[in-house]
Structures are given as C-alpha cells and as structure tokens.
XYZ file of N, CA, C and O in Angstrom:
676
model
N 0.823 -1.194 0.000
C 0.000 0.000 0.000
C 0.869 1.261 0.000
O 0.578 2.211 -0.700
N 1.917 1.228 0.806
C 2.809 2.367 0.900
C 3.487 2.630 -0.452
O 3.620 3.769 -0.883
N 3.896 1.550 -1.147
C 4.543 1.671 -2.454
C 3.578 2.291 -3.465
O 3.961 3.168 -4.240
N 2.333 1.845 -3.454
C 1.310 2.363 -4.382
C 1.109 3.868 -4.157
O 1.019 4.644 -5.099
N 1.068 4.277 -2.903
C 0.916 5.682 -2.563
C 2.099 6.501 -3.087
O 1.932 7.577 -3.661
N 3.295 5.972 -2.930
C 4.493 6.679 -3.391
C 4.518 6.800 -4.917
O 4.934 7.818 -5.455
N 4.061 5.754 -5.603
C 4.000 5.797 -7.069
C 3.004 6.871 -7.518
O 3.307 7.683 -8.400
N 1.840 6.872 -6.911
C 0.818 7.877 -7.256
C 1.336 9.279 -6.958
O 1.202 10.193 -7.765
N 1.961 9.450 -5.821
C 2.532 10.743 -5.452
C 3.623 11.153 -6.441
O 3.680 12.303 -6.882
N 4.464 10.208 -6.835
C 5.521 10.485 -7.811
C 4.956 10.900 -9.159
O 5.443 11.840 -9.786
N 3.920 10.214 -9.636
C 3.275 10.563 -10.906
C 2.675 11.959 -10.816
O 2.809 12.764 -11.745
N 2.027 12.256 -9.699
C 1.436 13.582 -9.521
C 2.500 14.667 -9.618
O 2.342 15.639 -10.352
N 3.608 14.496 -8.908
C 4.664 15.508 -8.935
C 5.337 15.586 -10.288
O 5.724 16.648 -10.746
N 5.472 14.439 -10.975
C 6.037 14.433 -12.318
C 5.162 15.249 -13.262
O 5.641 16.105 -13.995
N 3.858 15.004 -13.229
C 2.940 15.752 -14.090
C 2.911 17.221 -13.706
O 2.909 18.096 -14.552
N 2.914 17.501 -12.430
C 2.865 18.884 -11.967
C 4.100 19.661 -12.402
O 4.022 20.821 -12.778
N 5.245 18.987 -12.393
C 6.488 19.678 -12.749
C 6.513 20.068 -14.226
O 7.262 20.938 -14.608
N 5.727 19.392 -15.066
C 5.702 19.708 -16.483
C 4.505 20.565 -16.870
O 4.325 20.897 -18.028
N 3.682 20.911 -15.913
C 2.524 21.757 -16.197
C 3.008 23.178 -16.474
O 3.976 23.648 -15.868
N 2.345 23.820 -17.400
C 2.697 25.200 -17.724
C 2.271 26.128 -16.586
O 1.286 25.883 -15.901
N 3.009 27.174 -16.448
C 2.708 28.189 -15.447
C 1.413 28.899 -15.814
O 1.132 29.120 -16.994
N 0.648 29.265 -14.828
C -0.600 29.986 -15.079
C -0.293 31.330 -15.730
O 0.696 31.986 -15.395
N -1.158 31.734 -16.651
C -0.949 32.966 -17.415
C -0.832 34.190 -16.515
O 0.004 35.061 -16.758
N -1.651 34.255 -15.473
C -1.590 35.428 -14.592
C -0.260 35.474 -13.831
O 0.246 36.551 -13.528
N 0.328 34.322 -13.574
C 1.641 34.278 -12.912
C 2.730 34.757 -13.878
O 3.632 35.511 -13.501
N 2.631 34.327 -15.151
C 3.582 34.787 -16.173
C 3.552 36.313 -16.244
O 4.593 36.976 -16.233
N 2.347 36.863 -16.299
C 2.190 38.319 -16.378
C 2.698 38.994 -15.105
O 3.428 39.985 -15.178
N 2.345 38.466 -13.965
C 2.765 39.063 -12.691
C 4.293 39.102 -12.575
O 4.867 40.114 -12.164
N 4.947 38.026 -12.960
C 6.422 37.989 -12.922
C 7.014 39.028 -13.869
O 7.979 39.716 -13.533
N 6.429 39.134 -15.073
C 6.929 40.114 -16.044
C 6.748 41.537 -15.526
O 7.643 42.382 -15.680
N 5.623 41.814 -14.906
C 5.366 43.156 -14.367
C 6.325 43.488 -13.222
O 6.829 44.612 -13.147
N 6.592 42.505 -12.384
C 7.532 42.712 -11.275
C 8.933 43.005 -11.811
O 9.610 43.934 -11.353
N 9.352 42.217 -12.806
C 10.667 42.436 -13.418
C 10.725 43.800 -14.114
O 11.720 44.521 -14.005
N 9.646 44.142 -14.811
C 9.599 45.431 -15.516
C 9.717 46.592 -14.538
O 10.433 47.561 -14.798
N 9.027 46.482 -13.428
C 9.091 47.550 -12.424
C 10.504 47.691 -11.873
O 11.017 48.810 -11.760
N 11.151 46.576 -11.589
C 12.499 46.634 -11.009
C 13.535 47.132 -12.018
O 14.558 47.678 -11.634
N 13.259 46.956 -13.327
C 14.203 47.368 -14.364
C 13.776 48.651 -15.081
O 14.426 49.048 -16.049
N 12.687 49.249 -14.625
C 12.174 50.475 -15.244
C 11.932 50.289 -16.752
O 12.402 51.079 -17.573
N 11.224 49.217 -17.083
C 10.878 48.900 -18.469
C 9.367 48.676 -18.561
O 8.675 48.583 -17.546
N 8.901 48.531 -19.776
C 7.530 48.112 -20.016
C 7.532 46.632 -20.380
O 8.584 46.042 -20.602
N 6.348 46.051 -20.434
C 6.191 44.633 -20.747
C 5.638 44.494 -22.153
O 4.691 45.183 -22.534
N 6.234 43.595 -22.909
C 5.700 43.182 -24.199
C 5.150 41.782 -23.969
O 5.903 40.828 -23.792
N 3.827 41.678 -23.897
C 3.143 40.418 -23.631
C 2.633 39.863 -24.954
O 1.850 40.519 -25.640
N 3.099 38.660 -25.308
C 2.766 38.068 -26.597
C 2.017 36.755 -26.381
O 2.516 35.844 -25.717
N 0.827 36.673 -26.956
C 0.048 35.442 -26.957
C 0.378 34.704 -28.242
O 0.295 35.285 -29.327
N 0.766 33.437 -28.114
C 1.199 32.689 -29.296
C 0.873 31.204 -29.135
O 0.400 30.767 -28.089
N 1.137 30.438 -30.199
C 0.920 28.996 -30.183
C 2.023 28.311 -30.983
O 2.611 28.910 -31.892
N 2.262 27.056 -30.681
C 3.349 26.306 -31.326
C 3.105 26.090 -32.820
O 4.049 25.984 -33.587
N 1.864 26.044 -33.242
C 1.527 25.776 -34.644
C 1.510 27.046 -35.496
O 1.409 26.983 -36.718
N 1.613 28.198 -34.890
C 1.400 29.489 -35.558
C 2.674 29.961 -36.278
O 3.649 30.359 -35.637
N 2.632 29.920 -37.598
C 3.772 30.352 -38.424
C 4.144 31.810 -38.138
O 5.318 32.151 -38.017
N 3.146 32.682 -38.033
C 3.421 34.107 -37.809
C 3.993 34.349 -36.412
O 4.811 35.253 -36.217
N 3.573 33.524 -35.445
C 4.149 33.637 -34.101
C 5.640 33.327 -34.143
O 6.450 34.045 -33.558
N 5.984 32.258 -34.848
C 7.389 31.860 -34.961
C 8.202 32.920 -35.699
O 9.348 33.196 -35.338
N 7.609 33.526 -36.726
C 8.302 34.577 -37.471
C 8.553 35.786 -36.573
O 9.655 36.345 -36.570
N 7.552 36.171 -35.785
C 7.716 37.323 -34.899
C 8.814 37.047 -33.868
O 9.688 37.892 -33.634
N 8.770 35.864 -33.269
C 9.784 35.515 -32.274
C 11.179 35.487 -32.900
O 12.138 35.982 -32.306
N 11.289 34.914 -34.100
C 12.586 34.871 -34.799
C 13.087 36.287 -35.060
O 14.250 36.601 -34.812
N 12.197 37.166 -35.538
C 12.581 38.552 -35.813
C 13.057 39.272 -34.559
O 13.979 40.083 -34.618
N 12.449 38.970 -33.438
C 12.820 39.616 -32.184
C 14.093 39.033 -31.575
O 14.720 39.674 -30.741
N 14.473 37.838 -31.996
C 15.633 37.145 -31.432
C 16.901 37.287 -32.276
O 17.943 36.764 -31.907
N 16.820 37.974 -33.399
C 17.992 38.152 -34.256
C 19.050 38.990 -33.533
O 18.716 39.830 -32.688
N 20.316 38.797 -33.871
C 21.387 39.537 -33.194
C 21.219 41.061 -33.262
O 21.618 41.767 -32.337
N 20.608 41.560 -34.333
C 20.446 43.006 -34.443
C 19.223 43.541 -33.687
O 19.182 44.715 -33.335
N 18.226 42.695 -33.425
C 17.012 43.176 -32.758
C 16.924 42.770 -31.292
O 16.362 43.510 -30.485
N 17.449 41.621 -30.934
C 17.328 41.141 -29.553
C 17.827 42.162 -28.528
O 17.117 42.431 -27.547
N 19.006 42.766 -28.720
C 19.448 43.752 -27.728
C 18.491 44.949 -27.598
O 18.340 45.512 -26.519
N 17.846 45.304 -28.695
C 16.906 46.433 -28.658
C 15.685 46.072 -27.826
O 15.291 46.819 -26.925
N 15.091 44.916 -28.129
C 13.908 44.498 -27.370
C 14.258 44.236 -25.914
O 13.501 44.614 -25.014
N 15.413 43.618 -25.654
C 15.824 43.341 -24.272
C 16.073 44.620 -23.480
O 15.816 44.668 -22.282
N 16.583 45.645 -24.142
C 16.866 46.919 -23.476
C 15.583 47.678 -23.129
O 15.509 48.359 -22.111
N 14.576 47.519 -23.963
C 13.367 48.328 -23.812
C 12.194 47.614 -23.137
O 11.305 48.273 -22.608
N 12.170 46.263 -23.194
C 11.012 45.525 -22.701
C 11.418 44.309 -21.886
O 12.471 43.721 -22.109
N 10.510 43.921 -21.015
C 10.500 42.575 -20.466
C 9.474 41.856 -21.341
O 8.312 42.246 -21.387
N 9.924 40.859 -22.070
C 9.032 40.144 -22.976
C 8.545 38.873 -22.299
O 9.338 38.119 -21.729
N 7.237 38.660 -22.358
C 6.626 37.463 -21.767
C 5.704 36.831 -22.800
O 5.020 37.534 -23.548
N 5.720 35.502 -22.831
C 4.900 34.756 -23.773
C 3.854 33.941 -23.023
O 4.161 33.327 -22.002
N 2.642 33.941 -23.575
C 1.568 33.118 -23.040
C 1.086 32.223 -24.175
O 0.698 32.715 -25.235
N 1.149 30.909 -23.926
C 0.718 29.933 -24.930
C -0.792 29.732 -24.844
O -1.321 29.441 -23.771
N -1.455 29.872 -25.991
C -2.908 29.723 -26.090
C -3.261 28.963 -27.370
O -2.423 28.796 -28.251
N -4.490 28.539 -27.454
C -5.073 27.972 -28.677
C -4.299 26.793 -29.247
O -4.240 26.597 -30.456
N -3.686 26.015 -28.376
C -2.975 24.818 -28.831
C -3.991 23.739 -29.209
O -5.148 23.806 -28.830
N -3.523 22.750 -29.960
C -4.404 21.713 -30.488
C -3.883 20.330 -30.121
O -2.676 20.124 -30.004
N -4.818 19.396 -29.984
C -4.482 17.992 -29.804
C -3.500 17.732 -28.685
O -3.671 18.213 -27.564
N -2.441 16.975 -29.012
C -1.469 16.588 -27.991
C -0.602 17.749 -27.522
O 0.179 17.606 -26.591
N -0.734 18.908 -28.133
C 0.029 20.102 -27.721
C -0.766 20.958 -26.721
O -0.286 21.991 -26.262
N -1.983 20.531 -26.401
C -2.839 21.302 -25.487
C -2.132 21.557 -24.154
O -2.342 22.589 -23.520
N -1.258 20.606 -23.750
C -0.550 20.764 -22.478
C 0.465 21.907 -22.494
O 0.986 22.287 -21.465
N 0.751 22.472 -23.673
C 1.673 23.600 -23.761
C 1.029 24.911 -23.336
O 1.717 25.895 -23.077
N -0.303 24.925 -23.299
C -1.012 26.166 -22.958
C -0.746 26.587 -21.521
O -0.598 25.750 -20.638
N -0.710 27.885 -21.329
C -0.671 28.420 -19.972
C -2.108 28.480 -19.473
O -2.942 29.155 -20.095
N -2.429 27.782 -18.390
C -3.791 27.846 -17.863
C -4.211 29.305 -17.620
O -3.446 30.095 -17.074
N -5.404 29.627 -18.073
C -5.912 30.982 -17.923
C -5.484 31.912 -19.043
O -5.857 33.088 -19.048
N -4.729 31.408 -20.000
C -4.240 32.237 -21.107
C -5.357 32.788 -21.976
O -5.343 33.960 -22.353
N -6.326 31.936 -22.289
C -7.453 32.386 -23.124
C -8.234 33.488 -22.413
O -8.629 34.475 -23.030
N -8.459 33.319 -21.116
C -9.184 34.328 -20.343
C -8.407 35.641 -20.294
O -8.992 36.724 -20.439
N -7.087 35.539 -20.100
C -6.262 36.751 -20.069
C -6.283 37.447 -21.419
O -6.418 38.672 -21.497
N -6.198 36.682 -22.481
C -6.265 37.249 -23.828
C -7.621 37.928 -24.043
O -7.690 39.016 -24.616
N -8.679 37.294 -23.571
C -10.017 37.877 -23.677
C -10.155 39.165 -22.882
O -10.830 40.103 -23.317
N -9.509 39.222 -21.738
C -9.538 40.434 -20.902
C -9.025 41.646 -21.682
O -9.496 42.760 -21.501
N -8.056 41.387 -22.561
C -7.462 42.470 -23.349
C -8.056 42.558 -24.763
O -7.421 43.078 -25.668
N -9.263 42.022 -24.909
C -10.029 42.100 -26.169
C -9.340 41.381 -27.326
O -9.517 41.729 -28.488
N -8.572 40.343 -27.010
C -7.872 39.597 -28.044
C -8.486 38.247 -28.350
O -7.925 37.466 -29.104
N -9.648 37.968 -27.769
C -10.273 36.645 -27.907
C -10.380 36.194 -29.358
O -10.064 35.062 -29.692
N -10.832 37.056 -30.232
C -11.032 36.710 -31.638
C -10.023 37.392 -32.559
O -10.237 37.476 -33.763
N -8.923 37.840 -32.002
C -7.954 38.628 -32.767
C -7.085 37.790 -33.692
O -6.614 38.277 -34.706
N -6.853 36.545 -33.353
C -5.881 35.737 -34.074
C -4.528 35.850 -33.396
O -4.363 36.596 -32.431
N -3.580 35.091 -33.903
C -2.246 35.046 -33.296
C -1.181 35.435 -34.302
O -1.366 35.213 -35.491
N -0.081 35.986 -33.833
C 0.135 36.414 -32.462
C -0.691 37.658 -32.135
O -1.009 38.454 -33.007
N -1.027 37.757 -30.889
C -1.698 38.939 -30.361
C -0.780 39.458 -29.263
O -0.294 38.689 -28.442
N -0.509 40.756 -29.269
C 0.441 41.298 -28.300
C -0.051 42.614 -27.710
O -0.883 43.305 -28.275
N 0.517 42.904 -26.553
C 0.212 44.127 -25.803
C 1.506 44.710 -25.268
O 2.450 43.972 -24.984
N 1.507 46.011 -25.127
C 2.608 46.685 -24.442
C 1.998 47.325 -23.206
O 1.074 48.135 -23.315
N 2.500 46.900 -22.057
C 1.943 47.311 -20.767
C 2.992 48.063 -19.963
O 4.180 47.741 -20.043
N 2.536 49.017 -19.158
C 3.461 49.651 -18.226
C 3.624 48.717 -17.018
O 2.894 47.729 -16.894
N 4.561 48.982 -16.123
C 4.789 48.086 -14.988
C 3.598 47.947 -14.037
O 3.574 47.040 -13.210
N 2.620 48.820 -14.154
C 1.398 48.697 -13.349
C 0.388 47.758 -14.002
O -0.660 47.484 -13.445
N 0.691 47.312 -15.227
C -0.225 46.423 -15.939
C -1.227 47.149 -16.810
O -2.145 46.530 -17.358
N -1.054 48.444 -16.962
C -1.969 49.235 -17.800
C -1.520 49.159 -19.255
O -0.320 49.261 -19.546
N -2.491 48.990 -20.143
C -2.188 48.865 -21.563
C -1.744 50.213 -22.118
O -2.447 51.215 -22.004
N -0.569 50.233 -22.723
C -0.079 51.411 -23.426
C -0.588 51.351 -24.859
O -1.089 52.326 -25.397
N -0.456 50.165 -25.444
C -0.942 49.942 -26.805
C -1.083 48.436 -27.015
O -0.613 47.636 -26.209
N -1.737 48.083 -28.114
C -1.925 46.666 -28.433
C -1.695 46.442 -29.925
O -1.298 47.352 -30.643
N -1.939 45.238 -30.372
C -1.620 44.885 -31.753
C -2.709 45.231 -32.759
O -2.629 44.831 -33.916
N -3.701 45.991 -32.347
C -4.742 46.410 -33.288
C -4.328 47.688 -34.018
O -3.783 48.611 -33.419
N -4.621 47.739 -35.308
C -4.391 48.965 -36.066
C -5.618 49.864 -35.954
O -6.571 49.538 -35.232
N -5.610 50.986 -36.684
C -6.729 51.941 -36.596
C -8.043 51.371 -37.144
O -9.116 51.882 -36.843
N -7.979 50.280 -37.913
C -9.186 49.615 -38.429
C -9.640 48.498 -37.503
O -10.517 47.722 -37.852
N -9.022 48.407 -36.340
C -9.302 47.375 -35.347
C -8.956 45.967 -35.855
O -9.585 44.985 -35.484
N -7.932 45.889 -36.709
C -7.426 44.614 -37.213
C -6.141 44.283 -36.470
O -5.322 45.161 -36.221
N -5.968 43.018 -36.141
C -4.762 42.577 -35.450
C -3.583 42.583 -36.422
O -3.635 41.941 -37.459
N -2.541 43.296 -36.069
C -1.325 43.301 -36.886
C -0.616 41.955 -36.830
O 0.111 41.604 -37.753
N -0.795 41.218 -35.733
C -0.084 39.964 -35.564
C 1.408 40.208 -35.673
O 1.957 41.076 -35.005
N 2.060 39.470 -36.541
C 3.471 39.728 -36.842
C 3.494 40.671 -38.033
O 3.206 40.263 -39.154
N 3.803 41.919 -37.813
C 3.799 42.868 -38.930
C 4.835 42.484 -39.981
O 5.945 42.079 -39.637
N 4.448 42.609 -41.254
C 5.392 42.252 -42.316
C 5.335 43.206 -43.507
O 6.341 43.407 -44.166
N 4.179 43.798 -43.775
C 4.107 44.754 -44.872
C 4.644 46.097 -44.384
O 4.702 46.353 -43.178
N 5.013 46.943 -45.308
C 5.537 48.267 -44.937
C 4.541 49.022 -44.063
O 4.924 49.658 -43.073
N 3.271 48.940 -44.410
C 2.223 49.645 -43.645
C 2.107 49.070 -42.228
O 2.049 49.821 -41.245
N 2.091 47.738 -42.107
C 1.981 47.102 -40.791
C 3.204 47.412 -39.927
O 3.074 47.719 -38.745
N 4.370 47.358 -40.531
C 5.600 47.623 -39.782
C 5.649 49.079 -39.328
O 6.106 49.372 -38.222
N 5.134 49.985 -40.143
C 5.088 51.403 -39.753
C 4.202 51.587 -38.512
O 4.552 52.339 -37.593
N 3.081 50.893 -38.475
C 2.187 50.966 -37.309
C 2.901 50.360 -36.095
O 2.863 50.922 -35.000
N 3.544 49.213 -36.301
C 4.266 48.537 -35.229
C 5.369 49.424 -34.648
O 5.475 49.579 -33.427
N 6.176 50.014 -35.510
C 7.278 50.843 -35.011
C 6.754 52.100 -34.313
O 7.358 52.561 -33.342
N 5.627 52.627 -34.765
C 5.023 53.772 -34.065
C 4.592 53.354 -32.660
O 4.764 54.108 -31.695
N 4.068 52.152 -32.537
C 3.652 51.650 -31.226
C 4.872 51.387 -30.340
O 4.839 51.641 -29.139
N 5.953 50.896 -30.944
C 7.190 50.695 -30.189
C 7.741 52.023 -29.685
O 8.173 52.135 -28.539
N 7.725 53.018 -30.540
C 8.228 54.336 -30.152
C 7.406 54.905 -28.994
O 7.956 55.416 -28.017
N 6.088 54.763 -29.105
C 5.182 55.282 -28.071
C 5.381 54.568 -26.736
O 5.368 55.194 -25.685
N 5.597 53.272 -26.790
C 5.621 52.481 -25.560
C 7.008 52.280 -24.966
O 7.131 51.837 -23.831
N 8.059 52.589 -25.740
C 9.395 52.314 -25.214
C 10.404 53.431 -25.443
O 11.534 53.328 -25.001
N 10.003 54.413 -26.176
C 10.903 55.520 -26.506
C 12.154 55.038 -27.253
O 13.264 55.517 -27.019
N 11.952 54.064 -28.153
C 13.069 53.639 -29.000
C 13.534 54.817 -29.827
O 12.715 55.619 -30.269
N 14.833 54.897 -30.048
C 15.341 55.984 -30.872
C 15.214 55.619 -32.356
O 14.876 54.477 -32.705
N 15.477 56.572 -33.214
C 15.287 56.366 -34.652
C 16.162 55.241 -35.207
O 15.709 54.473 -36.062
N 17.381 55.126 -34.731
C 18.266 54.059 -35.210
C 17.679 52.689 -34.851
O 17.655 51.772 -35.685
N 17.229 52.544 -33.620
C 16.630 51.280 -33.176
C 15.367 50.962 -33.987
O 15.169 49.826 -34.435
N 14.550 51.971 -34.191
C 13.320 51.773 -34.962
C 13.612 51.375 -36.404
O 12.916 50.535 -36.982
N 14.640 51.946 -36.980
C 15.026 51.598 -38.352
C 15.489 50.145 -38.447
O 15.182 49.455 -39.420
N 16.211 49.691 -37.448
C 16.652 48.295 -37.439
C 15.445 47.370 -37.364
O 15.340 46.405 -38.134
N 14.538 47.652 -36.460
C 13.317 46.830 -36.321
C 12.522 46.862 -37.628
O 12.072 45.833 -38.124
N 12.389 48.050 -38.192
C 11.646 48.191 -39.445
C 12.263 47.348 -40.556
O 11.569 46.631 -41.281
N 13.567 47.422 -40.680
C 14.264 46.670 -41.745
C 14.062 45.160 -41.562
O 13.758 44.447 -42.526
N 14.226 44.668 -40.353
C 14.096 43.236 -40.082
C 12.665 42.759 -40.335
O 12.454 41.750 -41.015
N 11.684 43.459 -39.808
C 10.302 42.998 -39.929
C 9.777 43.132 -41.357
O 8.998 42.291 -41.788
N 10.205 44.137 -42.080
C 9.752 44.298 -43.468
C 10.388 43.235 -44.364
O 9.749 42.745 -45.297
N 11.620 42.879 -44.068
C 12.344 41.890 -44.866
C 11.746 40.494 -44.706
O 11.767 39.686 -45.599
N 11.247 40.192 -43.516
C 10.764 38.836 -43.222
C 9.290 38.800 -43.374
O 8.434 38.571 -42.813
C-alpha cells in the first residue's frame, strides 16, 4: 500500500512539474521584473503551430534586434489555442487573459505593451481594429514601429533596425 501511494505521489509531482505556469503568474512575474528594471512589458500570446508567431519571435531574437527588445522591454509569452497533444503547452488561464485584453477573436500572435502597473499602453490592433499579428508589410511595420516608439521611446536608429528586419521577413 505504501509503495502504491508513493508511485501515485511520484506521478502527480512528475505531471505537476511539467505543467505550464498559469498565465496570470507569467504576467505578474513580467510586471515585477519590468518595475524593477524600469521597463515596459511586451506580452505576446502565441501557439506552437502558428507560423506568424514563430516569425515574430525569430525577428525579435535576431542579433540586431534582440538587444533592442531586451533593453526596452520585459518580454513574456503566453501559450494559447494549442491543439491535440500540444494542449498541455497552454498556460492555464491564457485564453481568459487574452479575452480580458479584447484579443479573444484577434488571431495570433496577439500582443500588448503594458506599463509596470499592468496598464495597456498599446496593443496589436491597427486603426481599423485589425490585429497586426506579426507585422510584415511596410504599412503594418510602420504601425508597429510607431507603437514601439510610443511604448518604449526607441530611438530612430533602433526603430530603423526593427523596421528593416520585420519588413524583410
């Protein structure tokens, strides 16, 4: 009986250790870090199957852009809308958090720029209320860089680098 209990307990802890962090905890940690570093938060909702999510992440991780985003933002990712056997990748509460910020039907990636208090500075919607997702056209990238400038005070050189990378990809 004791062995059976230990096996069940071991399985529980094994499964628990691989469970994704709750979305509100991801956000709370990012806000705490942002406050301590005097930065804003770039909160990105994404999924493993989403081509545009992967493109946005790749663009942000390039040697020329990563230092810019790291200097200006605490970036946090929340996994949502996963399918089938990938459902376990989701952050519990991610869909609700996305809905709180009016991103429920926006598509992916959906992103927000928040101040350290958690207040929205801007989001991924353009003036037509369309989700920019991963900006790629000249028009989308122009909107994106304007939002970056507003939310992080990126300088013109930094904005030009971001513009070049996102327009190219």
